[in-house]
CSV table of C-alpha atoms and ligand atoms in Angstrom, one decimal:
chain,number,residue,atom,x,y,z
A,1,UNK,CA,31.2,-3.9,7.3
A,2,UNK,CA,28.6,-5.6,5.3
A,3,UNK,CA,24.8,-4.1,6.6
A,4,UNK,CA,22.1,-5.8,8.2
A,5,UNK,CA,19.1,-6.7,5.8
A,6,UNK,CA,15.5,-7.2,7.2
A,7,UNK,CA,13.2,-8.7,4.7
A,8,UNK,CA,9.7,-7.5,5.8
A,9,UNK,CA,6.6,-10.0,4.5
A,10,UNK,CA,3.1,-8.6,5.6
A,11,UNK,CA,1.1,-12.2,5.7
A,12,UNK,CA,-2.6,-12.5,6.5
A,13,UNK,CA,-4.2,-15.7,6.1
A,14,UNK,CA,-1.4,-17.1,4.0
A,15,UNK,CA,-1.3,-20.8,5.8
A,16,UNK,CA,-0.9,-22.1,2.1
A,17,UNK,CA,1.7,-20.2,0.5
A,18,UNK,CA,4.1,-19.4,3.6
A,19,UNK,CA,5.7,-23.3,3.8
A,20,UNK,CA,6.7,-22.5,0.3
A,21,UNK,CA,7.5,-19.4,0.3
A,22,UNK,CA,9.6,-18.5,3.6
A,23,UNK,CA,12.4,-21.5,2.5
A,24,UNK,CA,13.2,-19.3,-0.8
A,25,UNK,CA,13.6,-16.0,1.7
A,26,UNK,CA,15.7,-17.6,4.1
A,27,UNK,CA,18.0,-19.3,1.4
A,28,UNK,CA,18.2,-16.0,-0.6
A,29,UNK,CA,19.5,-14.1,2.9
A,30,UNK,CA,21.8,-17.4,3.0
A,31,UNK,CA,23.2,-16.4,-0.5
A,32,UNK,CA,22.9,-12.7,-0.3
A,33,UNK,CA,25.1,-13.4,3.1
A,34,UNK,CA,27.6,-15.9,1.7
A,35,UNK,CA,28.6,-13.3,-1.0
A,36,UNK,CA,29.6,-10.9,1.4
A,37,UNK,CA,27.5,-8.7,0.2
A,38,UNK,CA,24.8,-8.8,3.9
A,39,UNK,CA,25.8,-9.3,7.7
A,40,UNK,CA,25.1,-12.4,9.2
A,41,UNK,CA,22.8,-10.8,11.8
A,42,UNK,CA,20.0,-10.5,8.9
A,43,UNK,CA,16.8,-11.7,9.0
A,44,UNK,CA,13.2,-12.5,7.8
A,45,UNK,CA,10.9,-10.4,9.2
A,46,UNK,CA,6.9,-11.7,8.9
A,47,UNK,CA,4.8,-9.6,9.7
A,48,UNK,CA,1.0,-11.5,11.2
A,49,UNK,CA,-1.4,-9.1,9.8
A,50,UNK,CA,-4.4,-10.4,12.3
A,51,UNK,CA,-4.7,-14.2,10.4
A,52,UNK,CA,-7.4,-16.2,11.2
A,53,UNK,CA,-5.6,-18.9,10.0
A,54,UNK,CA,-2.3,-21.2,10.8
A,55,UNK,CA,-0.1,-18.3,9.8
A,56,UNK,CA,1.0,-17.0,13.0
A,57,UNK,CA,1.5,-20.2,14.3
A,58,UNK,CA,3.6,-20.9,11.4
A,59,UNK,CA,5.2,-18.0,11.8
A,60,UNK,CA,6.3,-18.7,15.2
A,61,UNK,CA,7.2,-22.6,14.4
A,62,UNK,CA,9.7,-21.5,12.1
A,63,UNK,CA,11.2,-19.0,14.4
A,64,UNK,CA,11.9,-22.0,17.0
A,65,UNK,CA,13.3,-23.8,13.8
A,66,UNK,CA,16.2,-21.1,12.5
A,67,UNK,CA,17.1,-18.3,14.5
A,68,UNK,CA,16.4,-16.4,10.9
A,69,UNK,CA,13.4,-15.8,10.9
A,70,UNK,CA,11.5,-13.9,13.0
A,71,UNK,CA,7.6,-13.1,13.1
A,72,UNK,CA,5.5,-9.8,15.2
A,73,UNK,CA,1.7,-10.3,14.9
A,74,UNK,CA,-0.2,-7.5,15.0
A,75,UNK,CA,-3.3,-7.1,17.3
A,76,UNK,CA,-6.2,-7.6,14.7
A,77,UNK,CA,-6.2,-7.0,11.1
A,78,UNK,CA,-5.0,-3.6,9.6
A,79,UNK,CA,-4.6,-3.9,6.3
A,80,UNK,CA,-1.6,-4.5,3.9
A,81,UNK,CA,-0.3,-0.7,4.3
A,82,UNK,CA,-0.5,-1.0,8.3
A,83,UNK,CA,1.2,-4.6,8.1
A,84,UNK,CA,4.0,-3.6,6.2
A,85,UNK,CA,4.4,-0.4,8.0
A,86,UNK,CA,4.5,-1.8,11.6
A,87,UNK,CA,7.3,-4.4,10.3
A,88,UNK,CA,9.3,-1.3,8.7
A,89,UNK,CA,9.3,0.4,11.8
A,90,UNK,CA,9.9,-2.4,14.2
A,91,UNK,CA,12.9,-3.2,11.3
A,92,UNK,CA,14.6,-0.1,11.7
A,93,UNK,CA,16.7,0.2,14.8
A,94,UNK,CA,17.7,-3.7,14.3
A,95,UNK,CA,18.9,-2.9,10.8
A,96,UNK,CA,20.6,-1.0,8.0
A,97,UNK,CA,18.6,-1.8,5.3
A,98,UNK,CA,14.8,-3.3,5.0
A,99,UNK,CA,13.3,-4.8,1.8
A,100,UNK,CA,9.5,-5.4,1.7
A,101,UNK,CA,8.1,-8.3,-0.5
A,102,UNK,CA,5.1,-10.0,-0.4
A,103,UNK,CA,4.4,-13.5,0.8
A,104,UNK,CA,3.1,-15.0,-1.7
A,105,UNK,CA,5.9,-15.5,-4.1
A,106,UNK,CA,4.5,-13.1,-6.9
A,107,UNK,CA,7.4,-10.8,-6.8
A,108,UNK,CA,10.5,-12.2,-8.0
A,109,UNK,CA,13.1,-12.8,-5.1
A,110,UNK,CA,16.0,-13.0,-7.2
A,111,UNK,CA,15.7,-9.1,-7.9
A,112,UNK,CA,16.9,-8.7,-4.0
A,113,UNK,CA,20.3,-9.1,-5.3
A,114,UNK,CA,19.8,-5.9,-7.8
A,115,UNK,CA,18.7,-4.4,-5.3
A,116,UNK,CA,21.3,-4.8,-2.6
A,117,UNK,CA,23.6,-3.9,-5.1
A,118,UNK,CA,21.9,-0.6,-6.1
A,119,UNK,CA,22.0,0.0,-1.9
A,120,UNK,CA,26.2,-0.7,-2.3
A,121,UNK,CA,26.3,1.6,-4.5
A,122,UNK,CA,25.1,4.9,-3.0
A,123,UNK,CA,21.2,4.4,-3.5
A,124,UNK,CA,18.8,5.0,-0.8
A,125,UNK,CA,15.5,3.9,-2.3
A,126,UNK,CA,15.3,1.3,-4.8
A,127,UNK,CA,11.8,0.1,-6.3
A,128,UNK,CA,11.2,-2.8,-7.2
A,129,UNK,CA,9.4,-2.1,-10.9
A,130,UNK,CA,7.4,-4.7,-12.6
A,131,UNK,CA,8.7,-5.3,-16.3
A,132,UNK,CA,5.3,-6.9,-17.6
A,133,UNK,CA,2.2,-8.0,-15.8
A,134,UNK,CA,1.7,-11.2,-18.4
A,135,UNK,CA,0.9,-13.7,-15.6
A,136,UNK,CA,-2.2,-11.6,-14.3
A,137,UNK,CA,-5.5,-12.3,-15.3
A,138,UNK,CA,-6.6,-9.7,-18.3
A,139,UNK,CA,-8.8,-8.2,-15.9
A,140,UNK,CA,-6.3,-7.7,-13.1
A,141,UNK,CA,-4.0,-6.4,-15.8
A,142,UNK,CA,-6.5,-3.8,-16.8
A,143,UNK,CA,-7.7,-2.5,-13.4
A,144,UNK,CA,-4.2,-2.3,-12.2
A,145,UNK,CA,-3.1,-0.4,-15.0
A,146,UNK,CA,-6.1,1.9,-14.9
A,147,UNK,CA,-5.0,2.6,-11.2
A,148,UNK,CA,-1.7,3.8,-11.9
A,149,UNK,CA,-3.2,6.3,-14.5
A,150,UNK,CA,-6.1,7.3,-12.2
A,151,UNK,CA,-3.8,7.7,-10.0
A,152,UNK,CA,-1.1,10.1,-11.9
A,153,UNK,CA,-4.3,11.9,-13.6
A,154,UNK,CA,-5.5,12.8,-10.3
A,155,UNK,CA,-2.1,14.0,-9.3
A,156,UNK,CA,-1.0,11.6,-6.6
A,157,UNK,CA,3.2,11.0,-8.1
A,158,UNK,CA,3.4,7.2,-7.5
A,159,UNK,CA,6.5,5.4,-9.4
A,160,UNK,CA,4.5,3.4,-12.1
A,161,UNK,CA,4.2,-0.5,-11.9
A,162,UNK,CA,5.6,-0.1,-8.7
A,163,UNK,CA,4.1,-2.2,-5.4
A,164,UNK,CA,5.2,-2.3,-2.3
A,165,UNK,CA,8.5,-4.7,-2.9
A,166,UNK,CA,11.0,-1.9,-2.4
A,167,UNK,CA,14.3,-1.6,-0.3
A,168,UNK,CA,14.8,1.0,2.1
A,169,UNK,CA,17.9,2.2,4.4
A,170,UNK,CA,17.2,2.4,7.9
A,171,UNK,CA,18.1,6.2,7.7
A,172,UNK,CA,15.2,6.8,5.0
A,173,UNK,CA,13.2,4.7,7.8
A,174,UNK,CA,13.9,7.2,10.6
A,175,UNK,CA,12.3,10.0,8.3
A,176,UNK,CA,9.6,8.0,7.0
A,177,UNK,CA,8.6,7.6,11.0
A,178,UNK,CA,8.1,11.3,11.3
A,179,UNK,CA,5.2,11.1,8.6
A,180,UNK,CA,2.7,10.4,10.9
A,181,UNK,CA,-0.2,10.5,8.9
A,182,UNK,CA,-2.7,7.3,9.8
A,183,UNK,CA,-4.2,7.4,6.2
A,184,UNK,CA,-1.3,5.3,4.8
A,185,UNK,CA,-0.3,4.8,1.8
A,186,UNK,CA,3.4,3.8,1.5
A,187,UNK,CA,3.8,3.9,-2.0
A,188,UNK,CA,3.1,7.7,-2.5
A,189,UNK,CA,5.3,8.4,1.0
A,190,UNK,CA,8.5,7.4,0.0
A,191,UNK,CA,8.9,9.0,-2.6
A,192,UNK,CA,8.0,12.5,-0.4
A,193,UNK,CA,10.7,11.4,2.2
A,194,UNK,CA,13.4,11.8,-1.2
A,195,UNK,CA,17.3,10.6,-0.7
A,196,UNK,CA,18.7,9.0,-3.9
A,197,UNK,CA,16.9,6.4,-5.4
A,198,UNK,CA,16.8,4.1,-8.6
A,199,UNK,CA,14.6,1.1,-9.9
A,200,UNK,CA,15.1,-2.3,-10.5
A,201,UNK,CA,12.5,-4.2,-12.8
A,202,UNK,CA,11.7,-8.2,-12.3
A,203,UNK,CA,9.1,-9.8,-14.3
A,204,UNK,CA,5.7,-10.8,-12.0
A,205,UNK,CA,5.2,-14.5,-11.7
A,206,UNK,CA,1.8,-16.2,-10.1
A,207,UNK,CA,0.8,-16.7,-6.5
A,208,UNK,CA,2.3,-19.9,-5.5
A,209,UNK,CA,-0.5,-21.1,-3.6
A,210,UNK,CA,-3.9,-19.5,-1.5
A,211,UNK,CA,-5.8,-16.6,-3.2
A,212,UNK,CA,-5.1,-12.7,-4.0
A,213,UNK,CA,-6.9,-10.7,-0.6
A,214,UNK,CA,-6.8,-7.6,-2.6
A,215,UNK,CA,-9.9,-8.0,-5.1
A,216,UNK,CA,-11.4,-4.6,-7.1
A,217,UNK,CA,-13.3,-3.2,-4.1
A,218,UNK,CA,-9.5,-3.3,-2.0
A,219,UNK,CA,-8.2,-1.7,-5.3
A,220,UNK,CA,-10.4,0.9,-5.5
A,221,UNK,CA,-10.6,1.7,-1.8
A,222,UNK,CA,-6.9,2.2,-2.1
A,223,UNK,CA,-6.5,4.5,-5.2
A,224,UNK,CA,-9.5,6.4,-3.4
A,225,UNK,CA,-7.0,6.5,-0.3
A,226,UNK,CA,-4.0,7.3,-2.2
A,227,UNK,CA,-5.8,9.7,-4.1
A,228,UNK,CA,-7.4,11.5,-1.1
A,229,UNK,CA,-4.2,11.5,1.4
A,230,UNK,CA,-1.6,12.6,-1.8
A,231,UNK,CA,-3.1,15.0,-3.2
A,232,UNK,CA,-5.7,18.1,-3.2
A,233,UNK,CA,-6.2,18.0,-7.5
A,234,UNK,CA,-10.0,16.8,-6.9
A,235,UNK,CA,-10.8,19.2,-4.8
A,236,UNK,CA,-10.0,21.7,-7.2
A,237,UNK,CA,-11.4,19.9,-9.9
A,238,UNK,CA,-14.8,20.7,-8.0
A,239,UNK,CA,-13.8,24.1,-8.0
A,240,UNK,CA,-13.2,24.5,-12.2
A,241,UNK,CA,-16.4,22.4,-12.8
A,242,UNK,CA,-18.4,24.3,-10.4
A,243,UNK,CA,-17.2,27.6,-12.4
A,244,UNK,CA,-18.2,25.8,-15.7
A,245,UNK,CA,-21.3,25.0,-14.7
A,246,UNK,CA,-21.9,28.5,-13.2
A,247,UNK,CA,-21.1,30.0,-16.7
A,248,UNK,CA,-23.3,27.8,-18.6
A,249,UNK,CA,-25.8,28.7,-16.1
A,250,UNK,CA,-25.4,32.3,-16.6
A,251,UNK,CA,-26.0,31.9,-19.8
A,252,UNK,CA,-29.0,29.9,-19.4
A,253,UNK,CA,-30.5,32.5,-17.2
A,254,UNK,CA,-29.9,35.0,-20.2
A,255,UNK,CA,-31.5,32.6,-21.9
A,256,UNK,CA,-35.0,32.6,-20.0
A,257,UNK,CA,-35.2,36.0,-19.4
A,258,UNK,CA,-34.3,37.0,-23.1
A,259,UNK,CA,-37.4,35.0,-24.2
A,260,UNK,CA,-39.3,36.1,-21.2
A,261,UNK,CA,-39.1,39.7,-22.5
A,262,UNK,CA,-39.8,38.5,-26.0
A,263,UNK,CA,-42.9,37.2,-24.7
A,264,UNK,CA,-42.0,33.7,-25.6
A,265,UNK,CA,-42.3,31.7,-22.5
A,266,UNK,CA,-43.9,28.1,-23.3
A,267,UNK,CA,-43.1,26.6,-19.7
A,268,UNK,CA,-40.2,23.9,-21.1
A,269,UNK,CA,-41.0,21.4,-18.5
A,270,UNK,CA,-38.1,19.3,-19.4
A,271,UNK,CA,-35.4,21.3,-19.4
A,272,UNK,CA,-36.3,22.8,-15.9
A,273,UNK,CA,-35.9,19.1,-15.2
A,274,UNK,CA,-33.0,17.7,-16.5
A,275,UNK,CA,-31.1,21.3,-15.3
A,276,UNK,CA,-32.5,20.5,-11.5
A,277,UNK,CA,-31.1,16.8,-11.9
A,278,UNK,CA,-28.0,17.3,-13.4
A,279,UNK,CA,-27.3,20.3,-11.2
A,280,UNK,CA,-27.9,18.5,-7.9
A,281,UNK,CA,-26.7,15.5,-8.8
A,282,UNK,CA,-23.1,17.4,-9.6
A,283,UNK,CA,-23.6,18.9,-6.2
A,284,UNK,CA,-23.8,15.6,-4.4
A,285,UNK,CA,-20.8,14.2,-6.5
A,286,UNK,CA,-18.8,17.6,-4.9
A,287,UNK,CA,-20.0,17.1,-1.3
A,288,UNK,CA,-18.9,13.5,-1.3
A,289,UNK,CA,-15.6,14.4,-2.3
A,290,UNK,CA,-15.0,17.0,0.2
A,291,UNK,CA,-16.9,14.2,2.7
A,292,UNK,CA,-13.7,12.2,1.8
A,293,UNK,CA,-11.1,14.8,2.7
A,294,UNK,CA,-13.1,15.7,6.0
A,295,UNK,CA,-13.5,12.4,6.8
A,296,UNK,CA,-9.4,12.0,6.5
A,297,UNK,CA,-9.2,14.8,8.7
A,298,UNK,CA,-11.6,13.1,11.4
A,299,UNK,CA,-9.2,10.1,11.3
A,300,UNK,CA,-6.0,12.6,11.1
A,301,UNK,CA,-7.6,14.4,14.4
A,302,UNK,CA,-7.7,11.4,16.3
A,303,UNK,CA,-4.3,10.7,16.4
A,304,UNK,CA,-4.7,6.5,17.0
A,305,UNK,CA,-1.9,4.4,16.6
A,306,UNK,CA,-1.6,2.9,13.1
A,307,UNK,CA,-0.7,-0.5,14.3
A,308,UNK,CA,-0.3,-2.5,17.3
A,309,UNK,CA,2.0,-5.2,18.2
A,310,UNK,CA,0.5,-8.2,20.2
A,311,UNK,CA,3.2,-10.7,19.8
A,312,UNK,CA,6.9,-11.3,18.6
A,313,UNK,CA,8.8,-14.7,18.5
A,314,UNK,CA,11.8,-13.3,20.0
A,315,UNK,CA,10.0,-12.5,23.0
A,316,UNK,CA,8.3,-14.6,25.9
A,317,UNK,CA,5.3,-16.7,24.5
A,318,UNK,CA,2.3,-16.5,25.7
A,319,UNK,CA,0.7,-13.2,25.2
A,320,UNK,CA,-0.4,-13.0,21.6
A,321,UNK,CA,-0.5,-16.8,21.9
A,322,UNK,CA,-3.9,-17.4,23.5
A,323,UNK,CA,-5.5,-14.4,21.5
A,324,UNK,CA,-4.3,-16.5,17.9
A,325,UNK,CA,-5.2,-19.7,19.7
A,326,UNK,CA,-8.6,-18.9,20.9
A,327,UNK,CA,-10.1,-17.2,17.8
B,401,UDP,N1,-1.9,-8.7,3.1
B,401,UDP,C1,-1.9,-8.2,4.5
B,401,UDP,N2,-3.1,-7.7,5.0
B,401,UDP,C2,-4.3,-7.7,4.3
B,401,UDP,C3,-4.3,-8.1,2.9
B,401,UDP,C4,-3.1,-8.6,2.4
B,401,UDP,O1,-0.9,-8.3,5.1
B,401,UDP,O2,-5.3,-7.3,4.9
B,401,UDP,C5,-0.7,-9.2,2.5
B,401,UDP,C6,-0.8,-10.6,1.9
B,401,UDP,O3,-0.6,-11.6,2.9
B,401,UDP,C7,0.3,-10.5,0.9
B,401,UDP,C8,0.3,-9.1,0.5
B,401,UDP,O4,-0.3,-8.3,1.5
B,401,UDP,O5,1.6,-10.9,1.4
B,401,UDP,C9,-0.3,-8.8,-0.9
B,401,UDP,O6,-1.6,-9.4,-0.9
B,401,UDP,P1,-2.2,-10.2,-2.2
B,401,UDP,O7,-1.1,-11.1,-2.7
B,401,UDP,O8,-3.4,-10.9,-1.7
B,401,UDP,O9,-2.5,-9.1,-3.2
B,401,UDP,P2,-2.2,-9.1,-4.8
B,401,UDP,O10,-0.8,-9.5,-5.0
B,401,UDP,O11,-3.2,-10.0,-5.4
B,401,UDP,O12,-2.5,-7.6,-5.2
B,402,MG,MG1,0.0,-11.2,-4.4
């Protein structure tokens, strides 16, 4: 029997680009379905991350139009990670297989069928792995690429080039849920939970309309994240710098008290100073990093949920209604 497909699209304030956009997913489910190759029971799965905008209501017109597409909103604002999560897991007992995409039309849809394909044929996982990045700004380009090497250097595996456009069986899904770490960050997850998996590459196009919500400061805040909740390598990069610099100051202490004894001790003002700088300023640099990991073990501690559903357009309208409506 062919499986059941659940395109998951995390949207937050994406009133421009959805009317496009949601036309091309429901017409590639129409084409993916019509070659046999999907069940009819498929469907679009938008995810509301918190919009202040028309997107929810959107959303929901569009459920009323085709029975297709289908919309949850989440409570407030969580994030990209949280919104893609939350429609993964609400995905998974409804489906066999999920693929997450973006709204805005930047990742190309046509690579669904690869990748539907690579699922017939035994694979578990398949990322979706851009081929070039020539439609990015040079800046973007740069940034991006410097995350993925940050990234590796700082030993958090992440498959390269890869975002968050990936399929995933519903049986990869049910594992993923028993991660239950609140500092998410998807991309370095799945490829922990394991099962077979392969790659597909597409070439990344522009947004079709409305502007990118994840400028340098989201970036950075996210390799930081998927830095921190991946991997332990800074922490033990402390550790071998704070040997260094114990050595070299071993040596400097031979140093003084070598020309102490020789009777050579012209107070040298300014190397007492820049040692008492650079030392507690390498101290600072150390206890912010182990901040970072205590701070993730705060969040960790407190157990919250890592998203909340207010509304979905299969259910009774009304609820998450009034919340959108009034804000
Ligand atoms: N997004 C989200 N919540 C956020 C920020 C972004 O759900 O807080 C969604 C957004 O609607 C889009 C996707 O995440 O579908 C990727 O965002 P965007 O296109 O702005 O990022 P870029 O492609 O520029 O990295
Ligand atoms: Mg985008």
């Amino acid at each position: 029997m062919a499986p059941v497909l659940y395109i998951v699209i995390p949207c937050y304030n994406e009133q421009e680009v959805l009317p496009i956009t949601a036309p091309l997913f429901l017409e590639k489910l129409r084409s993916l379905s019509a070659a046999g190759k999907i069940s009819g029971e498929s469907r679009v799965l938008f995810v509301n991350d918190g919009s202040r905008d028309r997107t929810w209501e959107i959303i929901r017109d569009l459920a009323r139009q085709d029975e297709h597409y289908t919309g949850i909103s989440q409570s407030r604002n969580r994030g990209h990670q949280n919104a893609v999560l939350a429609g993964l897991m609400e995905a998974k007992d409804r489906c066999d297989i999920t693929i997450s995409i973006d709204c805005d039309g930047q990742d190309d849809i046509n690579a669904m069928d690869a990748m539907v394909d690579e699922y017939l044929n035994g694979c578990d996982v398949v990322y979706g792995v851009r081929s070039d990045r020539k439609t990015d700004s040079f800046f973007k380009r740069a940034t991006a690429q410097g995350f993925y090497k940050f990234l590796a250097a700082m030993g958090a595996e992440v498959v390269y080039n890869h975002a968050d456009y990936r399929l995933i069986s519903a049986r990869v899904l049910k594992e993923l849920a028993n991660f239950k770490e609140v500092n998410l960050f998807l991309r370095g997850l799945v490829p922990l939970v394991g099962f077979k998996s392969t790659s597909v590459s597409y070439s990344r196009a522009e947004r079709l309309a409305g502007e990118s919500h994840y400028p340098l400061s989201k970036m950075i805040a996210l390799a930081v994240d998927g830095i921190t909740s991946l991997s332990v390598r800074p922490l033990r990069l402390i550790m071998g710098f704070g040997l260094l610099v114990a050595l070299v100051s071993f040596i400097g202490v031979i140093w003084a008290l070598v020309d102490a004894l020789l009777g050579r001790t012209v107070a040298g003002w300014a190397s007492m100073t820049c040692i008492v700088c650079f030392v507690s300023g390498v101290q600072l640099i150390c206890l912010g990093i182990i901040g970072e990991y205590i701070g993730k073990i705060y969040m960790e501690t407190k157990q919250r949920p890592r998203y909340i559903i207010s509304a979905r357009t299969w259910e009774q309208e009304g609820a998450g209604e009034s919340e959108t409506v009034n804000k």
